[in-house]
Tab-separated table of C-alpha atoms in Angstrom:
chain	number	residue	atom	x	y	z
A	1	MET	CA	4.055	31.713	-2.215
A	2	GLU	CA	2.857	30.450	-5.617
A	3	TYR	CA	6.426	29.393	-6.462
A	4	LEU	CA	6.589	27.512	-3.148
A	5	LEU	CA	3.409	25.580	-4.016
A	6	LEU	CA	4.701	24.685	-7.483
A	7	ASP	CA	7.975	23.475	-5.966
A	8	MET	CA	6.010	21.323	-3.498
A	9	THR	CA	3.932	19.972	-6.393
A	10	ARG	CA	7.060	18.883	-8.274
A	11	LEU	CA	8.363	17.109	-5.169
A	12	LEU	CA	5.037	15.356	-4.526
A	13	ARG	CA	4.728	14.200	-8.140
A	14	ARG	CA	8.256	12.801	-8.113
A	15	ALA	CA	7.352	10.949	-4.912
A	16	GLY	CA	4.393	9.293	-6.685
A	17	VAL	CA	1.589	11.462	-5.276
A	18	GLN	CA	-0.990	12.371	-7.925
A	19	VAL	CA	-1.291	16.167	-7.878
A	20	GLY	CA	-3.140	17.595	-10.884
A	21	THR	CA	-3.936	21.104	-12.050
A	22	GLN	CA	-7.280	21.014	-10.206
A	23	GLU	CA	-5.516	20.343	-6.895
A	24	ILE	CA	-3.094	23.220	-7.518
A	25	GLU	CA	-5.992	25.543	-8.403
A	26	ASP	CA	-7.850	24.546	-5.226
A	27	CYS	CA	-4.783	25.279	-3.116
A	28	LEU	CA	-4.183	28.658	-4.796
A	29	HIS	CA	-7.856	29.541	-4.356
A	30	GLY	CA	-7.594	28.723	-0.637
A	31	LEU	CA	-4.390	30.734	-0.416
A	32	ASN	CA	-6.040	33.764	-2.018
A	33	HIS	CA	-8.987	33.434	0.345
A	34	LEU	CA	-6.857	33.097	3.497
A	35	GLY	CA	-4.138	35.534	2.460
A	36	THR	CA	-0.429	34.885	2.066
A	37	ASN	CA	0.366	35.886	5.650
A	38	LEU	CA	-1.111	32.697	7.095
A	39	GLY	CA	0.412	30.650	9.900
A	40	LYS	CA	2.488	27.577	9.316
A	41	TYR	CA	-0.120	25.265	10.837
A	42	THR	CA	-2.862	26.667	8.577
A	43	PHE	CA	-0.622	26.327	5.528
A	44	CYS	CA	0.056	22.669	6.396
A	45	GLN	CA	-3.684	21.946	6.676
A	46	LEU	CA	-4.343	23.769	3.386
A	47	VAL	CA	-1.759	21.661	1.506
A	48	ASN	CA	-3.124	18.437	2.995
A	49	THR	CA	-6.803	19.117	2.225
A	50	THR	CA	-6.377	20.560	-1.278
A	51	MET	CA	-3.287	18.922	-2.811
A	52	ILE	CA	-2.884	15.501	-1.186
A	53	LYS	CA	-6.445	14.586	-0.094
A	54	THR	CA	-5.686	11.232	1.528
A	55	SER	CA	-5.823	9.960	5.095
A	56	TRP	CA	-2.105	9.149	4.993
A	57	GLY	CA	-1.145	12.455	3.330
A	58	ALA	CA	-1.183	14.530	6.527
A	59	GLU	CA	2.301	13.231	7.287
A	60	PHE	CA	3.523	14.335	3.841
A	61	ALA	CA	2.040	17.819	4.255
A	62	PHE	CA	3.697	18.085	7.650
A	63	TRP	CA	7.108	17.038	6.322
A	64	LEU	CA	6.935	19.436	3.382
A	65	THR	CA	5.955	22.316	5.641
A	66	GLU	CA	8.847	21.489	7.951
A	67	LEU	CA	11.240	21.467	4.991
A	68	TYR	CA	10.118	24.793	3.521
A	69	TYR	CA	9.238	26.700	6.689
A	70	GLY	CA	11.629	25.283	9.272
A	71	PRO	CA	10.714	23.856	12.719
A	72	ASP	CA	7.707	25.273	14.541
A	73	PRO	CA	6.761	24.275	18.123
A	74	GLU	CA	2.994	24.621	17.552
A	75	LEU	CA	3.012	22.373	14.481
A	76	SER	CA	5.415	19.827	15.980
A	77	ASN	CA	3.400	19.453	19.173
A	78	ASP	CA	0.220	18.805	17.212
A	79	HIS	CA	1.928	16.244	14.928
A	80	LEU	CA	0.235	13.283	16.617
A	81	GLN	CA	-2.845	15.305	17.691
A	82	LEU	CA	-2.623	14.046	21.267
A	83	LEU	CA	-1.651	16.920	23.565
A	84	SER	CA	-0.587	20.521	23.246
A	85	HIS	CA	2.707	21.726	24.723
A	86	ARG	CA	0.783	23.437	27.536
A	87	GLN	CA	-0.976	20.180	28.470
A	88	ALA	CA	2.356	18.351	28.412
A	89	THR	CA	3.826	20.859	30.864
A	90	GLU	CA	0.802	20.596	33.172
A	91	ILE	CA	1.130	16.800	33.364
A	92	THR	CA	4.896	16.396	33.657
A	93	GLY	CA	5.923	19.650	35.327
A	94	GLU	CA	8.850	21.836	34.372
A	95	GLY	CA	12.482	20.789	34.389
A	96	LEU	CA	12.217	17.508	32.488
A	97	GLY	CA	14.567	18.543	29.694
A	98	SER	CA	17.551	16.435	28.722
A	99	GLY	CA	19.670	18.420	31.135
A	100	GLY	CA	17.150	18.148	34.016
A	101	ARG	CA	15.925	15.251	36.095
A	102	GLY	CA	15.707	12.833	33.200
A	103	ALA	CA	12.815	10.501	32.384
A	104	PRO	CA	10.267	9.951	35.217
A	105	VAL	CA	10.387	6.147	35.039
A	106	GLU	CA	7.788	5.495	37.761
A	107	LEU	CA	5.262	7.745	36.029
A	108	LEU	CA	5.998	6.170	32.645
A	109	ALA	CA	5.733	2.617	34.017
A	110	GLU	CA	2.301	3.449	35.429
A	111	ALA	CA	1.285	4.984	32.079
A	112	VAL	CA	2.363	1.812	30.247
A	113	LEU	CA	0.381	-0.463	32.571
A	114	LYS	CA	-2.694	1.747	32.091
A	115	LYS	CA	-1.950	2.170	28.366
A	116	ASN	CA	-2.077	5.954	28.776
A	117	ILE	CA	-0.437	6.965	25.481
A	118	ALA	CA	-1.356	10.642	25.921
A	119	LEU	CA	0.654	10.800	29.151
A	120	ILE	CA	3.655	9.084	27.521
A	121	TYR	CA	3.515	11.585	24.646
A	122	ALA	CA	3.330	14.486	27.101
A	123	VAL	CA	6.433	13.244	28.918
A	124	LEU	CA	8.331	12.911	25.607
A	125	GLN	CA	7.456	16.513	24.755
A	126	GLY	CA	8.817	17.616	28.118
A	127	LEU	CA	12.039	15.605	27.783
A	128	ASN	CA	12.910	17.288	24.460
A	129	ILE	CA	15.480	14.636	23.457
A	130	THR	CA	17.640	15.779	20.540
A	131	LEU	CA	18.877	13.616	17.687
A	132	GLU	CA	22.118	15.510	17.160
A	133	PRO	CA	24.654	12.768	18.110
A	134	HIS	CA	23.110	10.115	15.839
A	135	TRP	CA	21.164	11.919	13.118
A	136	GLU	CA	22.723	9.873	10.277
A	137	ASP	CA	21.950	6.432	11.776
A	138	GLU	CA	18.258	5.771	12.430
A	139	GLU	CA	18.831	2.477	14.295
A	140	ARG	CA	21.362	3.973	16.712
A	141	ALA	CA	19.112	6.996	17.104
A	142	LEU	CA	16.207	4.749	18.141
A	143	GLU	CA	18.396	2.967	20.719
A	144	PHE	CA	19.506	6.375	22.045
A	145	PHE	CA	15.903	7.647	22.277
A	146	ARG	CA	14.732	4.454	23.993
A	147	GLU	CA	17.428	4.797	26.649
A	148	ARG	CA	16.997	8.532	27.254
A	149	SER	CA	13.186	8.389	27.324
A	150	GLY	CA	13.061	5.542	29.860
A	151	TRP	CA	11.609	3.044	27.368
A	152	GLU	CA	14.302	0.403	27.996
A	153	GLU	CA	13.985	0.677	31.780
A	154	VAL	CA	10.179	0.407	31.683
A	155	ARG	CA	10.395	-2.567	29.288
A	156	ARG	CA	12.757	-4.324	31.723
A	157	ARG	CA	10.415	-3.631	34.643
A	158	VAL	CA	7.388	-4.967	32.768
A	159	ALA	CA	9.273	-8.149	31.796
A	160	GLU	CA	10.451	-8.644	35.400
A	161	SER	CA	6.924	-8.131	36.784
A	162	GLN	CA	5.600	-10.713	34.337
A	163	ARG	CA	8.289	-13.222	35.356
A	164	ARG	CA	7.410	-12.741	39.035
A	165	GLY	CA	3.743	-13.375	38.281
A	166	GLU	CA	2.674	-9.836	39.198
A	167	LEU	CA	1.027	-9.282	35.796
A	168	GLY	CA	-1.732	-11.389	34.297
A	169	GLU	CA	-1.757	-12.321	30.605
A	170	GLU	CA	-4.192	-9.544	29.707
A	171	GLU	CA	-2.249	-6.895	31.673
A	172	TYR	CA	1.034	-8.001	30.113
A	173	ALA	CA	-0.441	-7.914	26.582
A	174	GLN	CA	-1.787	-4.394	27.226
A	175	ALA	CA	1.628	-3.269	28.488
A	176	GLN	CA	3.302	-4.674	25.358
A	177	GLU	CA	0.844	-2.762	23.166
A	178	ALA	CA	1.635	0.437	25.074
A	179	LEU	CA	5.377	-0.148	24.644
A	180	SER	CA	4.848	-0.615	20.900
A	181	GLU	CA	2.894	2.661	20.728
A	182	TRP	CA	5.637	4.377	22.719
A	183	ASN	CA	8.247	3.020	20.311
A	184	ARG	CA	6.198	4.421	17.415
A	185	LEU	CA	6.168	7.849	19.110
A	186	LEU	CA	9.965	7.698	19.369
A	187	GLN	CA	10.251	6.793	15.671
A	188	ASP	CA	8.039	9.759	14.784
A	189	GLN	CA	10.193	12.093	16.872
A	190	ILE	CA	13.319	10.803	15.114
A	191	GLU	CA	11.753	11.230	11.660
A	192	LEU	CA	10.674	14.764	12.536
A	193	GLN	CA	14.179	15.790	13.587
A	194	MET	CA	15.725	14.067	10.562
A	195	ILE	CA	13.405	15.976	8.242
A	196	GLN	CA	14.492	19.256	9.794
A	197	ASN	CA	18.072	18.342	8.764
A	198	MET	CA	17.159	17.075	5.292
A	199	SER	CA	17.658	18.490	1.845
A	200	GLY	CA	14.853	18.296	-0.737
A	201	GLN	CA	16.422	15.235	-2.416
A	202	VAL	CA	16.698	13.283	0.830
A	203	LEU	CA	13.106	14.178	1.699
A	204	LEU	CA	12.010	12.977	-1.746
A	205	GLU	CA	13.453	9.526	-1.023
A	206	GLU	CA	11.756	9.546	2.382
A	207	LEU	CA	8.413	10.480	0.815
A	208	LYS	CA	8.724	7.589	-1.646
A	209	LYS	CA	9.403	5.180	1.228
A	210	HIS	CA	6.219	6.290	3.011
A	211	ASN	CA	3.893	6.666	0.008
A	212	PRO	CA	1.553	3.618	0.073
A	213	ARG	CA	1.343	3.798	-3.732
A	214	THR	CA	5.130	3.358	-4.128
A	215	VAL	CA	5.925	1.120	-1.127
A	216	GLU	CA	6.801	-2.368	-2.366
A	217	PHE	CA	4.184	-5.021	-1.606
A	218	LEU	CA	6.848	-7.289	-0.111
A	219	ALA	CA	8.546	-4.553	1.944
A	220	GLY	CA	5.643	-2.697	3.561
A	221	GLU	CA	5.926	-2.109	7.298
A	222	GLU	CA	3.013	-2.999	9.563
A	223	ARG	CA	1.878	0.619	9.918
A	224	GLN	CA	1.823	1.009	6.102
A	225	ILE	CA	-0.433	-1.989	5.423
A	226	GLU	CA	-3.743	-0.223	6.152
A	227	PRO	CA	-3.027	2.798	3.867
A	228	MET	CA	-1.927	0.348	1.146
A	229	PHE	CA	-5.188	-1.593	1.519
A	230	GLN	CA	-7.144	1.677	1.248
A	231	GLU	CA	-5.296	2.750	-1.903
A	232	ILE	CA	-5.695	-0.606	-3.631
A	233	GLN	CA	-9.428	-0.673	-2.829
A	234	LYS	CA	-9.728	2.854	-4.223
A	235	LEU	CA	-8.012	1.731	-7.427
A	236	GLY	CA	-10.305	-1.304	-7.605
A	237	ARG	CA	-13.461	0.778	-7.224
A	238	ARG	CA	-12.257	3.168	-9.922
A	239	LEU	CA	-11.636	0.287	-12.333
A	240	ALA	CA	-14.943	-1.386	-11.474
A	241	VAL	CA	-16.964	1.442	-13.025
A	242	ARG	CA	-14.814	1.823	-16.135
A	243	PRO	CA	-16.671	0.703	-19.293
A	244	GLY	CA	-15.293	-2.102	-21.444
A	245	ARG	CA	-13.731	-1.638	-24.872
A	246	ARG	CA	-16.414	-3.375	-26.946
A	247	ARG	CA	-19.099	-1.189	-28.539
A	248	ARG	CA	-22.661	-1.928	-29.611
A	249	VAL	CA	-25.309	-0.068	-31.620
A	250	ALA	CA	-27.478	2.134	-29.386
A	251	ALA	CA	-30.079	4.898	-29.669
A	252	LYS	CA	-27.647	7.350	-28.105
A	253	GLY	CA	-23.881	7.540	-28.219
A	254	THR	CA	-21.036	8.554	-30.510
A	255	ILE	CA	-21.425	8.305	-34.289
A	256	ALA	CA	-19.604	5.306	-35.809
A	257	LEU	CA	-18.527	6.636	-39.216
A	258	ASN	CA	-17.522	3.257	-40.693
A	259	MET	CA	-20.854	1.631	-39.747
A	260	THR	CA	-22.784	4.673	-41.006
A	261	VAL	CA	-21.073	4.510	-44.429
A	262	ARG	CA	-21.568	0.728	-44.645
A	263	ARG	CA	-25.302	1.047	-43.957
A	264	ALA	CA	-25.641	3.945	-46.446
A	265	LEU	CA	-24.097	1.798	-49.221
A	266	GLN	CA	-27.011	-0.637	-48.908
A	267	THR	CA	-29.464	2.130	-49.956
A	268	GLY	CA	-27.245	3.957	-52.417
A	269	GLY	CA	-26.527	6.599	-49.837
A	270	ILE	CA	-30.176	7.663	-49.493
A	271	PRO	CA	-31.123	8.306	-46.758
A	272	LEU	CA	-27.914	8.792	-44.757
A	273	ALA	CA	-28.825	7.693	-41.233
A	274	PRO	CA	-26.027	7.989	-38.654
A	275	VAL	CA	-25.273	4.843	-36.649
A	276	ARG	CA	-24.527	5.488	-32.987
A	277	VAL	CA	-22.634	3.161	-30.662
A	278	ARG	CA	-21.978	2.949	-26.932
A	279	ARG	CA	-19.435	0.991	-24.992
A	280	LYS	CA	-20.658	-2.361	-23.836
A	281	PRO	CA	-19.320	-3.570	-20.488
A	282	ALA	CA	-16.982	-6.498	-21.165
A	283	LYS	CA	-17.356	-9.219	-18.528
A	284	PRO	CA	-14.727	-11.934	-18.908
A	285	ASP	CA	-14.166	-14.899	-16.632
A	286	LEU	CA	-11.122	-14.381	-14.414
A	287	TRP	CA	-8.986	-17.211	-13.043
A	288	LEU	CA	-6.322	-16.406	-10.437
A	289	LEU	CA	-3.366	-18.622	-9.515
A	290	CYS	CA	-1.902	-17.249	-6.268
A	291	ASP	CA	1.483	-18.192	-4.826
A	292	MET	CA	0.937	-18.414	-1.045
A	293	SER	CA	4.528	-19.172	0.006
A	294	ASN	CA	5.715	-16.995	2.902
A	295	SER	CA	7.935	-14.754	0.775
A	296	VAL	CA	5.167	-13.842	-1.693
A	297	SER	CA	1.853	-14.237	0.173
A	298	PRO	CA	1.558	-10.507	1.116
A	299	PHE	CA	1.555	-9.696	-2.615
A	300	SER	CA	-1.149	-12.284	-3.307
A	301	TYR	CA	-3.281	-10.859	-0.484
A	302	PHE	CA	-3.099	-7.374	-2.010
A	303	MET	CA	-3.940	-8.657	-5.491
A	304	LEU	CA	-6.885	-10.704	-4.222
A	305	LEU	CA	-8.156	-7.651	-2.364
A	306	PHE	CA	-7.934	-5.674	-5.604
A	307	VAL	CA	-9.707	-8.343	-7.665
A	308	TYR	CA	-12.605	-8.682	-5.244
A	309	ALA	CA	-12.955	-4.883	-5.151
A	310	THR	CA	-13.497	-5.087	-8.936
A	311	GLN	CA	-15.587	-8.272	-8.999
A	312	SER	CA	-18.517	-6.502	-10.709
A	313	ARG	CA	-16.359	-6.332	-13.873
A	314	TYR	CA	-16.168	-10.128	-14.153
A	315	ASP	CA	-18.784	-12.692	-15.029
A	316	HIS	CA	-17.150	-15.331	-12.855
A	317	ILE	CA	-13.985	-15.470	-10.702
A	318	ARG	CA	-12.167	-18.695	-9.850
A	319	THR	CA	-9.348	-18.622	-7.309
A	320	PHE	CA	-6.542	-21.191	-6.979
A	321	LEU	CA	-3.939	-21.213	-4.199
A	322	PHE	CA	-0.600	-22.978	-4.421
A	323	VAL	CA	2.832	-23.472	-2.925
A	324	ASP	CA	3.819	-26.924	-4.144
A	325	ALA	CA	0.285	-28.188	-4.905
A	326	LEU	CA	-2.806	-26.590	-6.438
A	327	LEU	CA	-6.007	-26.023	-4.450
A	328	GLU	CA	-9.144	-24.328	-5.775
A	329	ALA	CA	-10.515	-21.864	-3.193
A	330	THR	CA	-13.428	-20.434	-5.204
A	331	GLU	CA	-16.093	-21.757	-2.805
A	332	HIS	CA	-14.157	-20.343	0.154
A	333	PHE	CA	-14.624	-16.840	-1.266
A	334	GLN	CA	-18.221	-17.401	-2.340
A	335	GLY	CA	-19.377	-18.608	1.049
A	336	GLN	CA	-18.475	-15.504	3.087
A	337	ASP	CA	-17.649	-11.810	2.960
A	338	TRP	CA	-14.490	-11.366	0.871
A	339	SER	CA	-12.606	-9.488	3.630
A	340	ASP	CA	-13.320	-12.332	6.093
A	341	ALA	CA	-12.352	-14.825	3.386
A	342	LEU	CA	-8.971	-13.129	2.934
A	343	HIS	CA	-8.223	-13.214	6.651
A	344	SER	CA	-9.156	-16.896	6.994
A	345	MET	CA	-7.475	-18.052	3.772
A	346	LYS	CA	-4.353	-19.436	5.472
A	347	ARG	CA	-6.494	-21.978	7.322
A	348	LEU	CA	-7.182	-23.833	4.079
A	349	LYS	CA	-5.279	-27.104	3.674
A	350	GLY	CA	-3.851	-28.952	0.688
A	351	PHE	CA	-1.787	-26.368	-1.187
A	352	ASN	CA	1.362	-26.358	0.989
A	353	LEU	CA	2.990	-29.747	1.541
A	354	THR	CA	6.681	-28.835	1.902
A	355	GLY	CA	6.723	-25.041	2.370
A	356	TYR	CA	8.676	-24.495	-0.872
A	357	SER	CA	7.009	-23.293	-4.073
A	358	HIS	CA	7.235	-25.681	-7.038
A	359	TYR	CA	5.989	-23.842	-10.125
A	360	GLY	CA	6.687	-26.640	-12.590
A	361	LYS	CA	4.574	-29.161	-10.682
A	362	VAL	CA	1.749	-26.660	-10.062
A	363	LEU	CA	1.522	-25.530	-13.705
A	364	GLN	CA	1.433	-29.132	-14.906
A	365	GLN	CA	-1.283	-29.961	-12.355
A	366	PHE	CA	-3.350	-26.955	-13.459
A	367	ALA	CA	-3.065	-27.917	-17.141
A	368	ALA	CA	-3.973	-31.552	-16.428
A	369	GLU	CA	-7.038	-30.721	-14.311
A	370	HIS	CA	-8.427	-27.493	-15.784
A	371	LEU	CA	-7.117	-26.926	-19.326
A	372	SER	CA	-10.293	-28.290	-20.937
A	373	GLN	CA	-12.422	-25.783	-18.973
A	374	LEU	CA	-10.621	-22.710	-20.328
A	375	SER	CA	-12.294	-20.715	-23.103
A	376	ARG	CA	-11.702	-17.604	-25.205
A	377	LYS	CA	-13.671	-15.741	-22.547
A	378	THR	CA	-11.221	-16.657	-19.766
A	379	THR	CA	-8.369	-14.462	-18.587
A	380	VAL	CA	-5.783	-16.243	-16.427
A	381	ILE	CA	-3.544	-14.253	-14.058
A	382	ILE	CA	-0.642	-15.848	-12.182
A	383	LEU	CA	0.548	-14.037	-9.043
A	384	GLY	CA	4.022	-15.060	-7.924
A	385	ASP	CA	7.780	-14.580	-8.100
A	386	GLY	CA	8.586	-17.571	-10.374
A	387	LYS	CA	11.172	-19.015	-7.949
A	388	ASN	CA	11.350	-22.805	-8.204
A	389	ASN	CA	13.509	-23.393	-5.096
A	390	GLY	CA	15.967	-25.726	-6.792
A	391	TYR	CA	13.334	-28.069	-8.237
A	392	LYS	CA	13.701	-29.292	-11.823
A	393	PRO	CA	12.929	-26.415	-14.243
A	394	GLU	CA	9.677	-27.421	-15.930
A	395	GLY	CA	6.140	-26.268	-16.632
A	396	TYR	CA	6.945	-24.292	-19.811
A	397	GLU	CA	4.822	-26.504	-22.074
A	398	ALA	CA	1.908	-26.395	-19.628
A	399	LEU	CA	2.140	-22.606	-19.545
A	400	ALA	CA	2.084	-22.453	-23.357
A	401	GLN	CA	-1.032	-24.680	-23.405
A	402	ILE	CA	-2.778	-22.396	-20.895
A	403	LYS	CA	-1.952	-19.345	-23.011
A	404	GLU	CA	-3.247	-21.077	-26.146
A	405	SER	CA	-6.549	-22.124	-24.535
A	406	ALA	CA	-7.379	-18.865	-22.700
A	407	ALA	CA	-8.170	-15.380	-23.993
A	408	ALA	CA	-5.041	-14.076	-22.265
A	409	LEU	CA	-2.429	-15.212	-19.746
A	410	TYR	CA	-0.840	-12.525	-17.578
A	411	TRP	CA	1.834	-13.003	-14.948
A	412	LEU	CA	2.238	-10.334	-12.250
A	413	ASN	CA	5.548	-10.646	-10.425
A	414	PRO	CA	6.362	-8.661	-7.237
A	415	LEU	CA	10.103	-8.776	-8.018
A	416	SER	CA	11.936	-6.126	-10.027
A	417	ARG	CA	12.612	-7.248	-13.594
A	418	ASN	CA	16.385	-7.248	-13.028
A	419	LEU	CA	15.902	-10.141	-10.549
A	420	TRP	CA	13.903	-12.363	-12.908
A	421	GLY	CA	16.891	-14.362	-14.084
A	422	ALA	CA	18.757	-14.399	-10.768
A	423	ALA	CA	19.338	-17.533	-8.662
A	424	ASP	CA	16.365	-19.943	-8.958
A	425	CYS	CA	13.929	-17.459	-10.529
A	426	LEU	CA	12.613	-18.898	-13.825
A	427	MET	CA	10.674	-15.823	-14.959
A	428	LYS	CA	12.830	-15.186	-18.043
A	429	LYS	CA	11.714	-18.559	-19.427
A	430	TYR	CA	8.131	-18.383	-18.158
A	431	GLU	CA	7.709	-14.923	-19.694
A	432	GLU	CA	8.128	-16.374	-23.191
A	433	ASN	CA	4.888	-18.349	-22.788
A	434	CYS	CA	2.709	-15.540	-21.371
A	435	THR	CA	0.605	-12.942	-23.162
A	436	ARG	CA	2.457	-10.511	-20.953
A	437	ALA	CA	4.558	-10.702	-17.788
A	438	TRP	CA	4.733	-7.563	-15.689
A	439	SER	CA	6.884	-6.460	-12.770
A	440	CYS	CA	4.315	-5.328	-10.213
A	441	CYS	CA	6.220	-4.236	-7.108
A	442	ASN	CA	3.751	-1.606	-5.882
A	443	ILE	CA	0.314	-0.072	-6.446
A	444	GLN	CA	1.676	2.467	-8.923
A	445	GLN	CA	3.049	-0.301	-11.161
A	446	LEU	CA	-0.227	-2.241	-10.844
A	447	GLU	CA	-2.094	0.832	-12.099
A	448	GLN	CA	0.345	1.187	-15.021
A	449	PHE	CA	-0.282	-2.466	-15.952
A	450	LEU	CA	-4.056	-1.964	-15.892
A	451	LEU	CA	-3.848	1.174	-18.036
A	452	SER	CA	-1.745	-0.715	-20.598
A	453	LEU	CA	-4.404	-3.392	-21.185
């Protein structure tokens, strides 16, 4: 069993999940307490609570247990924590397997209109649709599951009822939400069956795709956004309490040998009084330039969320939004709760005139309007992909002036470094005039950037 845990640890670490020696010790301690002859469900819960310790990690623990133990009806039925197999049978009755009567469309249509997700889940458990014909193609598998489960037929009926005026706007919206939830249940069933056919290497790739720390900011699916927000806030809170690098003389702290010797020289070495120092929190001014064009705005949202989770580390934060014009939004963030400010940010006007980002124009505008206000206390961070959309390549001199006037100029780019010189991306040239430019595709890379400072 210990070897199994170590093998799981290796897989989790390669997938970007932080599992340290303390987590392994906790899991082994729980294993010793419960005994090695524990059920599969208990083992899954043990791995989740001791090794992964995140709200989104339950799915990982489930997948790993499926891989190492093989399929188990009890664990599978509790995957979504809605209904047990017994409850499913009580609601739908026997004989609803793929070789039986098929999907009870009338019952499912009623469940959709009432948004009864538990009933839909129970019916799916009874249908027991298998992935076997399409297990290598997830899109075809989803089409197959939609057809066999009655999803397509119910969707058609809902659309027809809405066209005939039998459903009000609120009822139709509720039905659409139920259909989306149903579709999610089908996707989960497909993933579960795929995992049961996977090798460790294939599962590793799947884990990486679902780990909010390794999902790319620009590629996250809707259901992954909330876990990504949680992880980036967690990182922000951790950074917010980290002391700065500067040290000052204090009554308590570590002994500074060089300062102790220097002071002793003034008195001929008598007496030798140790000088102690402690870290002094460094509070720079932070200026953010955020590309809000459609292709990059999700990245800027995540970075702004991170910055405002760490705002206690900064003396003053100024925020600028741009697409093809520069707009300062500092007052927008000061006048309301930062989470509300993020959600209402798109309503601001004046930074998007054409819909196409124009870095050269924006950098020149920033230098012309704000260069004189920069100081050696100011750190400037640009958030964007550096794509100039066919406009004249310019802005290099302005960027160099910003770097010269500020304490540091960092550029965080959501694109992989191998794309920086492709097509209309000017990052190779812009990088030359930055203190540092960093490929920041996901939370893990953001953390690596912060640790390198």
